[in-house]
Coordinates of C-alpha atoms in Angstrom, one line a residue:
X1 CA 116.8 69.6 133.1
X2 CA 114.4 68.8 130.3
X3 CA 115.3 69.8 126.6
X4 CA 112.4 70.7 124.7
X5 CA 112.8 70.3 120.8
X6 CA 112.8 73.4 119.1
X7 CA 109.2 75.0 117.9
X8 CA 108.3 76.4 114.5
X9 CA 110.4 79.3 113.5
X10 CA 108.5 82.5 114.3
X11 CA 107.3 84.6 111.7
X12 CA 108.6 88.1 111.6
X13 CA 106.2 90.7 112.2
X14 CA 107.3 92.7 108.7
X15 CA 108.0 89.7 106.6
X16 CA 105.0 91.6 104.0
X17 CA 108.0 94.7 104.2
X18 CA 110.4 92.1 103.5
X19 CA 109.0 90.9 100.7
X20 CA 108.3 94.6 99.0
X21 CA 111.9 94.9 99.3
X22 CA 113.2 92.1 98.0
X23 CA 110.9 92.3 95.1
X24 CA 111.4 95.9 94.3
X25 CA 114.9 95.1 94.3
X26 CA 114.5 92.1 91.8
X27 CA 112.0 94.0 89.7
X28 CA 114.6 96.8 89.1
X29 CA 117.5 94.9 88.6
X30 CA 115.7 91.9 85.8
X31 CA 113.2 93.8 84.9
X32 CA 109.4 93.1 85.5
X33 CA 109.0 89.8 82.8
X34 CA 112.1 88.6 83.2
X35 CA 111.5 88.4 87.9
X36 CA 109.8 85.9 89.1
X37 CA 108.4 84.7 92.4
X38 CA 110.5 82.2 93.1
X39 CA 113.4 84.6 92.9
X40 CA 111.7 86.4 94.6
X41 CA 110.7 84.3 97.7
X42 CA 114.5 82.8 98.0
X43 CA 115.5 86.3 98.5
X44 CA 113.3 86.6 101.3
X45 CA 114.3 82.7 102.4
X46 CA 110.6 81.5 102.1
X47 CA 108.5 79.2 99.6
X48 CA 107.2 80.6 97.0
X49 CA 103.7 78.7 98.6
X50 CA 104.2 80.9 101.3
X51 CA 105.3 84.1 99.3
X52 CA 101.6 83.9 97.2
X53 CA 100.0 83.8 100.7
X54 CA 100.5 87.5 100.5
X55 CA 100.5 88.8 97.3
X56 CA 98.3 86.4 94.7
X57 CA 100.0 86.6 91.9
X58 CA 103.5 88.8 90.2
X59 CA 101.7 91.8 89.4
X60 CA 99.7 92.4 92.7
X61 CA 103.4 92.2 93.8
X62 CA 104.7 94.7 91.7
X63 CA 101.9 97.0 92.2
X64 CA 102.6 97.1 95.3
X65 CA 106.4 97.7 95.1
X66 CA 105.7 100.8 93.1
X67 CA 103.1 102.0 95.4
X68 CA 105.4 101.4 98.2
X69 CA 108.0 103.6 96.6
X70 CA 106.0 107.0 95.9
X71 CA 104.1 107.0 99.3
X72 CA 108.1 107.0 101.0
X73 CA 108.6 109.8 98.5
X74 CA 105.5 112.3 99.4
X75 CA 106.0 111.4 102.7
X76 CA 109.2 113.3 102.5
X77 CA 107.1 116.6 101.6
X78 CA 106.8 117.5 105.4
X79 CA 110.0 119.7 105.5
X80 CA 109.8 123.4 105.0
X81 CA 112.4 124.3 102.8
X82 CA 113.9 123.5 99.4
X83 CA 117.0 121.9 100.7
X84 CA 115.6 120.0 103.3
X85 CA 112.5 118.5 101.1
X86 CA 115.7 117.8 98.7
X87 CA 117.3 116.0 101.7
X88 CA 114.6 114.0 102.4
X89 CA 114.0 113.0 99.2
X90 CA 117.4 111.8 99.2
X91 CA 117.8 110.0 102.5
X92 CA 114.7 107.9 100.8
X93 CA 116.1 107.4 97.7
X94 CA 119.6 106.3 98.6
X95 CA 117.7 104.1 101.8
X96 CA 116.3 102.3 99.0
X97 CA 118.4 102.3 96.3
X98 CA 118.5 99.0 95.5
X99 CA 114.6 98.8 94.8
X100 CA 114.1 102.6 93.9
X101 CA 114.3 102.7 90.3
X102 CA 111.2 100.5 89.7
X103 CA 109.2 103.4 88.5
X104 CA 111.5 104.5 86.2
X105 CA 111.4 102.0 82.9
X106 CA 109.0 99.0 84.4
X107 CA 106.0 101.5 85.6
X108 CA 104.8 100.9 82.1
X109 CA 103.8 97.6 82.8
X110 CA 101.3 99.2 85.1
X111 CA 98.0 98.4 84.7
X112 CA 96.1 102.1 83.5
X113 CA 94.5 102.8 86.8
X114 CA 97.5 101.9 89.0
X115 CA 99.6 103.9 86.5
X116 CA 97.7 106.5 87.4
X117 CA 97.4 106.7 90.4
X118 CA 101.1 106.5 90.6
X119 CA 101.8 109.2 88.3
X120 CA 99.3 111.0 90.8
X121 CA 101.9 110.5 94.0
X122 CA 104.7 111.7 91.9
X123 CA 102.9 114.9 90.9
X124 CA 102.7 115.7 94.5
X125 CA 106.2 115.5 94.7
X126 CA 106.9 117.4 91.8
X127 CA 104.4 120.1 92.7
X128 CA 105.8 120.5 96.2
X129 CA 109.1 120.5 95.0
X130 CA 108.1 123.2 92.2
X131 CA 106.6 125.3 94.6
X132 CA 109.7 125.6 96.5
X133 CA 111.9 126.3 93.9
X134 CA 110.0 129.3 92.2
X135 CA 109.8 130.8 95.9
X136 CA 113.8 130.0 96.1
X137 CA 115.1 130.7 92.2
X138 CA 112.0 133.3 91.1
X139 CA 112.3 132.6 87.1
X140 CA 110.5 130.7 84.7
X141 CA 110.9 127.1 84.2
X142 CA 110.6 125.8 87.9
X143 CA 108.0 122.9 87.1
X144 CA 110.8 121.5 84.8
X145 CA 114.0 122.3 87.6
X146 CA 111.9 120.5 89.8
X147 CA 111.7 117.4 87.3
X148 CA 115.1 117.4 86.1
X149 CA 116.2 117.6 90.1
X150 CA 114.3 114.4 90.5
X151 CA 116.4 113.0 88.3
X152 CA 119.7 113.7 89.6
X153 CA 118.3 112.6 93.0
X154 CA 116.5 109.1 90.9
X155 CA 119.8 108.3 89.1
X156 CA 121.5 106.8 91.9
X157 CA 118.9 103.7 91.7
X158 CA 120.2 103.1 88.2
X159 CA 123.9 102.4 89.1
X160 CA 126.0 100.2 91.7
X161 CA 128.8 102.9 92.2
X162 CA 130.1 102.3 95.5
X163 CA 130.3 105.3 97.4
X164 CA 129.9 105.8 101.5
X165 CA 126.2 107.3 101.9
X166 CA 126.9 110.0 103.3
X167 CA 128.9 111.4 101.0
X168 CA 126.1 110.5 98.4
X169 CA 123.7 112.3 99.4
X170 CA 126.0 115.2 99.6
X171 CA 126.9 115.0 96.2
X172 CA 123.1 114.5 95.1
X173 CA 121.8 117.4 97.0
X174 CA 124.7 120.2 95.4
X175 CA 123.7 118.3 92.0
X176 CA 119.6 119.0 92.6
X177 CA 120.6 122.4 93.8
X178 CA 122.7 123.0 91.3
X179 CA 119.4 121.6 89.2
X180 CA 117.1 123.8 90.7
X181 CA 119.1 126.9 90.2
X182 CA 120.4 127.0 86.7
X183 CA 119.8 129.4 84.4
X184 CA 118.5 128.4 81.1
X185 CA 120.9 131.3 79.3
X186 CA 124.3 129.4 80.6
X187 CA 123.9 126.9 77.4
X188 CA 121.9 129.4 75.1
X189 CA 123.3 128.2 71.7
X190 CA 124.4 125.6 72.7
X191 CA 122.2 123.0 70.3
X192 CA 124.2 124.7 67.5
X193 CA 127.8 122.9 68.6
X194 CA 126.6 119.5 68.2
X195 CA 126.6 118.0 64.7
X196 CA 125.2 114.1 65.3
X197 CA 125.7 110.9 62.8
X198 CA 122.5 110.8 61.0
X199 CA 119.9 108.1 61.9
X200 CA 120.9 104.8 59.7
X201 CA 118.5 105.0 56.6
X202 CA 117.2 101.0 56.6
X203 CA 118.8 100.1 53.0
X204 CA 118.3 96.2 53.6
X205 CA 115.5 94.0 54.8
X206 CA 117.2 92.9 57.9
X207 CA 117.4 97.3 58.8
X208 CA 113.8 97.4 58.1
X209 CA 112.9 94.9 60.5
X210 CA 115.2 97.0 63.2
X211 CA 113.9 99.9 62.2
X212 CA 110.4 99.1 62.6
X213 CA 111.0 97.0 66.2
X214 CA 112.7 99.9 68.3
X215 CA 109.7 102.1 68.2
X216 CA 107.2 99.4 69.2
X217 CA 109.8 98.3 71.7
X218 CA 109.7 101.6 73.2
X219 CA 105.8 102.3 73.2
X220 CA 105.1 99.1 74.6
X221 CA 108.2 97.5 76.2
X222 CA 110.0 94.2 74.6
X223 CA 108.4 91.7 76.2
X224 CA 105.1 93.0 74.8
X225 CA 106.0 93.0 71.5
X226 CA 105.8 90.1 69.2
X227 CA 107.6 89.2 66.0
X228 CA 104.2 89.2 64.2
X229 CA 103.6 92.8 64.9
X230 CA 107.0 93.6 63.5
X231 CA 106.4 91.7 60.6
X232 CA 103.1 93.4 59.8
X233 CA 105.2 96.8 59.7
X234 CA 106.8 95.9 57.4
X235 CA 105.0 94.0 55.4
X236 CA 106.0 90.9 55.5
X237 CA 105.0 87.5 57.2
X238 CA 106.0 86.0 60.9
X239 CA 108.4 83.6 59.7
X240 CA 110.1 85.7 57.4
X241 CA 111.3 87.5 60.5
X242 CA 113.5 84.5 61.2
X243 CA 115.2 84.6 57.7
X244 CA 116.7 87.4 59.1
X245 CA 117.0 87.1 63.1
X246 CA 117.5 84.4 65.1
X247 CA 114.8 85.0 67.5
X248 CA 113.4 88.6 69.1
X249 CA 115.9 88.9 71.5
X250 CA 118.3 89.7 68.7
X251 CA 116.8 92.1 67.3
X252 CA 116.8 93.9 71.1
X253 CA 120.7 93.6 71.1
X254 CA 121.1 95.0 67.1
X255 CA 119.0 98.2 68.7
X256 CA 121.2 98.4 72.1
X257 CA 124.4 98.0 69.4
X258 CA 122.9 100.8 67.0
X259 CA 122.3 103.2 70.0
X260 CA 125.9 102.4 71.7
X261 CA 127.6 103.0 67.8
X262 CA 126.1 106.1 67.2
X263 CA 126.2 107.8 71.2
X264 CA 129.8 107.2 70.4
X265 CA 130.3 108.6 67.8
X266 CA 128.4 111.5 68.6
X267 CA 131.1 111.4 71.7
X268 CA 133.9 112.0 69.5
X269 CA 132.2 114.3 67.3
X270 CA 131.5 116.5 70.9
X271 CA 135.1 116.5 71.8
X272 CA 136.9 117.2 68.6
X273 CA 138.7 120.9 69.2
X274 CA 135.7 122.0 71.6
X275 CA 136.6 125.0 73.5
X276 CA 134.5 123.6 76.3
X277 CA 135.0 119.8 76.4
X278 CA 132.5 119.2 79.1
X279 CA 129.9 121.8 77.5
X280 CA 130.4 120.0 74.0
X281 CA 130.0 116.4 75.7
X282 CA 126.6 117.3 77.8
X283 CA 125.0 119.5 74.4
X284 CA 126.2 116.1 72.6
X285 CA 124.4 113.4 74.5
X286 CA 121.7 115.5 74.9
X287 CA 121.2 116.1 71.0
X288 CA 121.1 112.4 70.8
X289 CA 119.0 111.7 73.6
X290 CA 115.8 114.1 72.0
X291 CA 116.9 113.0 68.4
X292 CA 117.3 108.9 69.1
X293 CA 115.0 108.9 71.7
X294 CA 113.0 105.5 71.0
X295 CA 116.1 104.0 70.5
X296 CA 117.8 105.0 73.5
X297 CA 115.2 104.7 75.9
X298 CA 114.8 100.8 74.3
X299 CA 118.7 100.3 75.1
X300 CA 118.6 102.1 78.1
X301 CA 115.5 100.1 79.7
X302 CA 115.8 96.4 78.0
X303 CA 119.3 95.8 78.4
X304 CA 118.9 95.1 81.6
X305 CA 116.8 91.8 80.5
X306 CA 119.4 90.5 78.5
X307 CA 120.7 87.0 78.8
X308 CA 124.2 88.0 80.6
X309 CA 126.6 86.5 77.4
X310 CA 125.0 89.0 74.5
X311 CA 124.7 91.8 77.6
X312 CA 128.6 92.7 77.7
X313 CA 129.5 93.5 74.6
X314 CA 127.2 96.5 75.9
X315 CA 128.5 96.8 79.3
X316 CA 131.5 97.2 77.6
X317 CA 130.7 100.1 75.4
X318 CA 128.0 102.0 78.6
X319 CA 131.4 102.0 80.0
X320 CA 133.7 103.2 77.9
X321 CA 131.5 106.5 77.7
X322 CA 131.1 106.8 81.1
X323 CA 135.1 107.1 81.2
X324 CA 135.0 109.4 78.7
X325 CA 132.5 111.5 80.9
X326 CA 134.5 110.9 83.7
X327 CA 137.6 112.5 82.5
X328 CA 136.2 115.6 81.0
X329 CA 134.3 116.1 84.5
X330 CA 137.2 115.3 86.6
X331 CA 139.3 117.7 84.3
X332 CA 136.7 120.4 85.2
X333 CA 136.4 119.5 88.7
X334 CA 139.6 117.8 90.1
X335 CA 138.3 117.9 93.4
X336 CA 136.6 114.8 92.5
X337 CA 137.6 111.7 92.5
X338 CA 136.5 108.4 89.8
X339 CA 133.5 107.4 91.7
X340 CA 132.4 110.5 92.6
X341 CA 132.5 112.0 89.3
X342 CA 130.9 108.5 87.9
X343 CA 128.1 109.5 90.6
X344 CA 127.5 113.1 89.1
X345 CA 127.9 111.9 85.8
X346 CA 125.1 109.2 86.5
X347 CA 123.3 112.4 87.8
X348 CA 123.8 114.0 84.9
X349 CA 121.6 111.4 82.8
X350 CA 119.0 111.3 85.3
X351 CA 118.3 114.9 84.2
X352 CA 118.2 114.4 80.7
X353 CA 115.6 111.0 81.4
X354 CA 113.1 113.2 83.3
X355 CA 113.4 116.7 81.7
X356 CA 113.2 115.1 78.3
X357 CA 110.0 113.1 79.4
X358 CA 108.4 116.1 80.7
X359 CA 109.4 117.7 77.6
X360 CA 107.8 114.9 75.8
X361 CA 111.0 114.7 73.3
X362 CA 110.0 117.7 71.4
X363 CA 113.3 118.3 69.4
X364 CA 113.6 121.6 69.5
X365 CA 116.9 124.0 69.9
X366 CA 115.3 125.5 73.0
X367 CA 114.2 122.3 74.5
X368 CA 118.0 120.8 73.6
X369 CA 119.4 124.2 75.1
X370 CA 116.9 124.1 78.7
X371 CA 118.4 120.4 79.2
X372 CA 122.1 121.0 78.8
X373 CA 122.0 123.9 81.0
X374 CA 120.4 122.0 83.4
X375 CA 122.9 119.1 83.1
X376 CA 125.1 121.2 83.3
X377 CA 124.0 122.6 86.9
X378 CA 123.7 119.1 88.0
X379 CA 127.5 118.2 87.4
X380 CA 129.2 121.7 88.1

């Protein structure tokens, strides 16, 4: 018998899959700057030579990740009814979780037509999904049930809560239904409980310069911005930023600790001698949501990017109010236990991210009203 010596490893057929999700999954987790291709190709155990015979540079990848993503999504709009295009969207989204939540925060970094034509897929899936709903729950608002269902059913990308799939995607689809079908009059008032801690007025130089770099952080993303543009804002000249901060970065983590400070103490606020704790909380984090909105999305999106030493100190504090969530839901709903009620909870926030959006953070009563009852749906 003859041995042969082994040939050349044979390419898989669906190594260009393999690479989408890989890099969706790195592109959600680090964010779209902060990825790169190497990462990327050693999680697909190739050269990075080899990975830009496929894709020519990052963001042809990227585009591609989030294209990949939305056509899996309309391609669930085949099913008849509510709850089973709800389904569907859910087996897809939990199939993919680990790369799903791309779209969310680093669709920004889309380049216009791209962005478009994303935005495009997802109103297909939003139409479909409205249409269903007012033939289902026949009263006003279904365009923005449908949204804020979306949500519930998105969140799960933004979390590692370890739960067996099939009991997530039972959980999602009684949170979207629950979505879908609340009425708006269940939290009517309900914007007059909440009585937030005022937005810090910037008294110093060093507040000025934090005030003025959370609102281009969140038009434009943090790795767009540079110190010089903050400076201009206020007034002063690119080096003087460093009299006050080390470096950009540091202003990113004084916004994420501003935003964590003042969500909690809007949490105690919520929960001091509410006749409704769980009513309180969601009208609570949903004031502060529409009324810190730049900051939060800023905390919520960049935090992510953070180098991991100045990134717990706000781990810490996301979850200490997801345990104070968690024990006001689970005091409602016993039936659940801690990681299911972290998984609604996470649900919950998903519908505040995409009703607000379509909203377009109008701070109204009604608008703050709409949302918490729709939270509300989503958890009870």
């Amino acid at each position: 018998m003859v041995l042969r010596p082994p040939g050349p490893a044979t390419r898989p057929r669906n190594r260009k899959q393999l690479i989408v999700e890989a890099a969706g999954q790195v592109f959600s987790e680090r964010g779209y700057h902060a990825a790169s291709m190497e990462e990327i190709a050693a999680g697909v155990g190739i050269s990075a030579a080899a990975l830009y015979r496929h894709f020519p540079n990052k963001y042809a990848l990227f585009a591609e990740c989030a294209d990949v993503m939305a056509d899996r999504l309309v391609a669930a709009m085949d099913e008849a009814t509510l709850p089973d295009v709800l389904a569907a969207l859910i087996r897809v989204t939990v199939a993919h979780r680990a790369s799903g939540g791309l779209y969310r925060w680093e669709a920004r970094y889309l380049e216009r037509a791209d962005r478009q034509a994303l935005r495009a897929k997802f109103r297909q899936v939003v139409e479909r999904v409205a249409e269903l709903v007012r033939r289902e729950y026949p009263f006003p608002g279904e365009h923005l049930r449908a949204v804020a269902a979306l949500g519930a059913i998105g969140s799960i990308t933004m979390h590692h809560t370890s739960i067996a799939q099939r009991r997530i995607e039972e959980l999602l689809l009684a949170s979207a239904r629950g979505v879908v079908g609340a009425d708006p009059a269940t939290a009517a008032g309900s914007a007059g409980l909440v009585e937030l801690p005022a937005q810090p007025v910037p008294r110093t130089r060093r507040a000025e310069i934090l005030a003025a770099a959370i609102p281009l952080f969140a038009r434009d993303g943090f790795a767009n911005v540079t110190n010089g543009q903050i400076a201009q804002s206020v007034g002063l000249a690119p080096s003087a930023i460093y009299r006050h901060y080390p470096g950009k970065v540091d202003i990113l983590v004084a916004a994420c600790l501003q935003a964590a400070g003042l969500l909690a103490q809007a949490v105690e606020r919520s929960l001091q001698q509410a006749a409704d704790p769980l009513l309180a909380l969601t009208a609570a984090y949903v004031a502060y949501s529409f009324e810190h909105n730049a900051l939060n999305s800023v905390a919520e999106a960049e935090v992510r990017g953070l180098p991991v030493d100045l990134r717990q100190p706000l781990l810490l504090a996301q979850r200490e109010h997801i345990t104070a969530w968690e024990q006001q839901l689970r005091t409602a709903r016993p039936e659940l236990d801690s990681r299911q009620a972290r998984l609604l909870v996470h649900a919950g926030f998903g519908v505040v991210v995409e009703a607000g959006r379509a909203l377009r953070w109008q701070d109204t009563p009604d608008h703050r009203d709409v949302v918490t009852a729709l939270v509300v749906g989503a958890l009870r």
